[in-house]
JSON list of C-alpha atoms in Angstrom, two decimals:
[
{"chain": "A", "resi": 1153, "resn": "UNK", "atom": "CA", "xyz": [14.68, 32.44, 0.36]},
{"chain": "A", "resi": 1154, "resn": "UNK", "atom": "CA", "xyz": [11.54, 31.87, 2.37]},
{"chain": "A", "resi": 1155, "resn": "UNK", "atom": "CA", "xyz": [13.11, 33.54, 5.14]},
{"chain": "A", "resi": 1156, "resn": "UNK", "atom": "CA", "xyz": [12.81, 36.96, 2.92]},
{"chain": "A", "resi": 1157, "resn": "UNK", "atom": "CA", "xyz": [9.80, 35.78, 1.42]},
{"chain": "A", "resi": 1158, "resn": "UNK", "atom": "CA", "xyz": [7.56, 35.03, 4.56]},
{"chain": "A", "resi": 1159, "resn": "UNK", "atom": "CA", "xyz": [8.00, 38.71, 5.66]},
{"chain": "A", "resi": 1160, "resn": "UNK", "atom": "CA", "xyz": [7.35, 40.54, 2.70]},
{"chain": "A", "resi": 1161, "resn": "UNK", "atom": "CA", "xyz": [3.58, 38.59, 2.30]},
{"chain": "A", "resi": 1162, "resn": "UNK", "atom": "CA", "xyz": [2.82, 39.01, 6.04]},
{"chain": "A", "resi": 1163, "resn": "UNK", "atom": "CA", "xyz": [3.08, 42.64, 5.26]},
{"chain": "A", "resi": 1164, "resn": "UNK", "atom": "CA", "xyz": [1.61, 42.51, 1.54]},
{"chain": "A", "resi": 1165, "resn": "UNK", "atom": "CA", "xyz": [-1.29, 41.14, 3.16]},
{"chain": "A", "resi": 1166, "resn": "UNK", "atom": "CA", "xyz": [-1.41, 43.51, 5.51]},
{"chain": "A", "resi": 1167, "resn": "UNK", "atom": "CA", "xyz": [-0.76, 41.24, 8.48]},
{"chain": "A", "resi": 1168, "resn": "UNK", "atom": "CA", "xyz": [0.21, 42.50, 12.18]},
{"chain": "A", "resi": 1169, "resn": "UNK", "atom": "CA", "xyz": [3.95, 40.68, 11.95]},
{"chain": "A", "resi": 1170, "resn": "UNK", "atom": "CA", "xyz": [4.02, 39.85, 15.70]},
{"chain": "A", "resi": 1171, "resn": "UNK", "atom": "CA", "xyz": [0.67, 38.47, 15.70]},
{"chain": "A", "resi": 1172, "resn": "UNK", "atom": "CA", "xyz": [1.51, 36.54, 12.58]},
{"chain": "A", "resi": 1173, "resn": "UNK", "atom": "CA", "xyz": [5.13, 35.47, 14.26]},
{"chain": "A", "resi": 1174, "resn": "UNK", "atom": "CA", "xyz": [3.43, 34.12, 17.72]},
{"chain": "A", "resi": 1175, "resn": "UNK", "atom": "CA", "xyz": [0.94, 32.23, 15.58]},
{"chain": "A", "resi": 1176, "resn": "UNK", "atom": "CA", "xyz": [3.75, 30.48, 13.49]},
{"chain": "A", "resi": 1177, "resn": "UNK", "atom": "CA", "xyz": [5.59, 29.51, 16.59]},
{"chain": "A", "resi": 1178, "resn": "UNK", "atom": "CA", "xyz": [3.24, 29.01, 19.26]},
{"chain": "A", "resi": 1179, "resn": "UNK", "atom": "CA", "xyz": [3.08, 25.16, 17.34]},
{"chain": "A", "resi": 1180, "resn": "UNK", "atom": "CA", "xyz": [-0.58, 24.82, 17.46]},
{"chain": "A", "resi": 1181, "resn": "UNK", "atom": "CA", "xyz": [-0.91, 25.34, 13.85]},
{"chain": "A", "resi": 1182, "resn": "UNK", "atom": "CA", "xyz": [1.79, 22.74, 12.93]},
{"chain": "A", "resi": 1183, "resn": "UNK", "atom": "CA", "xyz": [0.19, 19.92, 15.23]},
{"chain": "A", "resi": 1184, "resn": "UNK", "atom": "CA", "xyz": [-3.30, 20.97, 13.42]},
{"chain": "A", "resi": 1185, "resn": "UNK", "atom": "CA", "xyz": [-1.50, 20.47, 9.97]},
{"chain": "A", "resi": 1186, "resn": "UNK", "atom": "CA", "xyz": [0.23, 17.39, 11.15]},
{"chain": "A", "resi": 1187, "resn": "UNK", "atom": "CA", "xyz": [-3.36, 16.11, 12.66]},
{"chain": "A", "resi": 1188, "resn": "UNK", "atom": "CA", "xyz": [-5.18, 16.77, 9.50]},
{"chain": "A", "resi": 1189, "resn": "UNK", "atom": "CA", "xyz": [-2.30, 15.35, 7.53]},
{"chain": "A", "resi": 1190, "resn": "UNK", "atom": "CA", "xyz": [-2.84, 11.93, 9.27]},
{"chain": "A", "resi": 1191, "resn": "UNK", "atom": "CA", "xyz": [-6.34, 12.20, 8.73]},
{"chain": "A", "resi": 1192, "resn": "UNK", "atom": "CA", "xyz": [-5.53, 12.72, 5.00]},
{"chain": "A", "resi": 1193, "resn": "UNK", "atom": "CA", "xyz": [-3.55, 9.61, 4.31]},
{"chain": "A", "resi": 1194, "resn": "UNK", "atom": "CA", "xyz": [-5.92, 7.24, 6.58]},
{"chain": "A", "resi": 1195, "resn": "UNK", "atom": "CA", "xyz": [-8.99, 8.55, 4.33]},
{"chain": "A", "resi": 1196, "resn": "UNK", "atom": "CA", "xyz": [-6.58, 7.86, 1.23]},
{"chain": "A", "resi": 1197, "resn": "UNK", "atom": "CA", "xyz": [-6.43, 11.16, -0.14]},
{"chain": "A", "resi": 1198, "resn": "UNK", "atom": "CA", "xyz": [-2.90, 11.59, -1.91]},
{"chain": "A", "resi": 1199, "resn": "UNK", "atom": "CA", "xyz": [-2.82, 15.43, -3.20]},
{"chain": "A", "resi": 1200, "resn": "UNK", "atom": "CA", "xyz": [-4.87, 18.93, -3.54]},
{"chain": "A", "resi": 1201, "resn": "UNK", "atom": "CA", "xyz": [-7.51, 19.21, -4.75]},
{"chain": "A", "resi": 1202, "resn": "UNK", "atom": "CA", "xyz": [-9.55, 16.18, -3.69]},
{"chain": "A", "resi": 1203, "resn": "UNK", "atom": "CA", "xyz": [-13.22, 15.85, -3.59]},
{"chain": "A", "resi": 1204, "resn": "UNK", "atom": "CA", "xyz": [-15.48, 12.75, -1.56]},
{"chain": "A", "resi": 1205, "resn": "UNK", "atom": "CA", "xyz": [-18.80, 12.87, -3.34]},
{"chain": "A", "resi": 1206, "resn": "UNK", "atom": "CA", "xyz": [-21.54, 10.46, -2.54]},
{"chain": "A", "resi": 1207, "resn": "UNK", "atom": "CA", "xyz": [-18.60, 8.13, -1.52]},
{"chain": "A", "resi": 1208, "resn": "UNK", "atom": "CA", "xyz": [-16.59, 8.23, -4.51]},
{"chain": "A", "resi": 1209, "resn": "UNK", "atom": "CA", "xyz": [-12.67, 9.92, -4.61]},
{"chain": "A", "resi": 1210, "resn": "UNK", "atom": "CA", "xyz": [-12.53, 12.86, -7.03]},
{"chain": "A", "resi": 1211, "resn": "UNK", "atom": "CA", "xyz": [-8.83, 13.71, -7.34]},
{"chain": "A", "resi": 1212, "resn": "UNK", "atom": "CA", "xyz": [-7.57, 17.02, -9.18]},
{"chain": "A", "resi": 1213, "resn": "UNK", "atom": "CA", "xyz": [-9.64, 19.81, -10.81]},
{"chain": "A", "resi": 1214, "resn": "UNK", "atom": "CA", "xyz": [-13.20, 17.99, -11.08]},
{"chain": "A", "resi": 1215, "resn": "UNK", "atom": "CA", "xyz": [-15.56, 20.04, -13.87]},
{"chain": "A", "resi": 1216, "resn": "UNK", "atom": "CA", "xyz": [-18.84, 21.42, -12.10]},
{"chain": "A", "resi": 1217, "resn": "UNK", "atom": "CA", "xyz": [-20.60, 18.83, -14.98]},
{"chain": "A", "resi": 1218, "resn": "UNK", "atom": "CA", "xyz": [-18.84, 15.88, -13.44]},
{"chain": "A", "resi": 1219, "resn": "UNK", "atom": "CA", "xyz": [-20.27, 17.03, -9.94]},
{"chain": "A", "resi": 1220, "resn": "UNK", "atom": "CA", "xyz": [-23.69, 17.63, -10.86]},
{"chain": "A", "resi": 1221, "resn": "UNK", "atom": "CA", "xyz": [-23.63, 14.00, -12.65]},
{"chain": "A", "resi": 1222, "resn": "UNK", "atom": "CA", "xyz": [-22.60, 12.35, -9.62]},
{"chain": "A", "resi": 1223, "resn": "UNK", "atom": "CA", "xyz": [-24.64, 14.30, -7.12]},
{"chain": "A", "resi": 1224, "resn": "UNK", "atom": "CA", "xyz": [-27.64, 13.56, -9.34]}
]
């Protein structure tokens, strides 16, 4: 499935398909995902979204009220 998928967003978003197909396989952006992963779990953070405010963890959809409270 993702196989037919990929292609048809590259060119929804109007992408340049060998451009986008160099980038995907060059590796560079799978060592930055896998480097930023690592940095993910030694910080703690367990999903998407996640917020660090003032040093407190803010998993999940945090309401703008609940960031101005902690912000101050």
């Amino acid at each position: 499935e993702a196989d037919k998928l990929i292609p048809e967003l590259v060119a929804a978003a109007g992408l340049d398909r060998a451009k986008f197909d160099r980038a995907l396989n060059d590796g560079a952006a799978k060592r930055q995902v896998e480097h930023n992963t690592q940095l993910s779990i030694t910080a703690g953070v367990a999903g998407t979204p996640m917020i660090y405010a003032n040093g407190q963890a803010m998993p999940g959809a945090v309401p703008l009220e609940d960031l101005k409270r902690i912000l101050g």
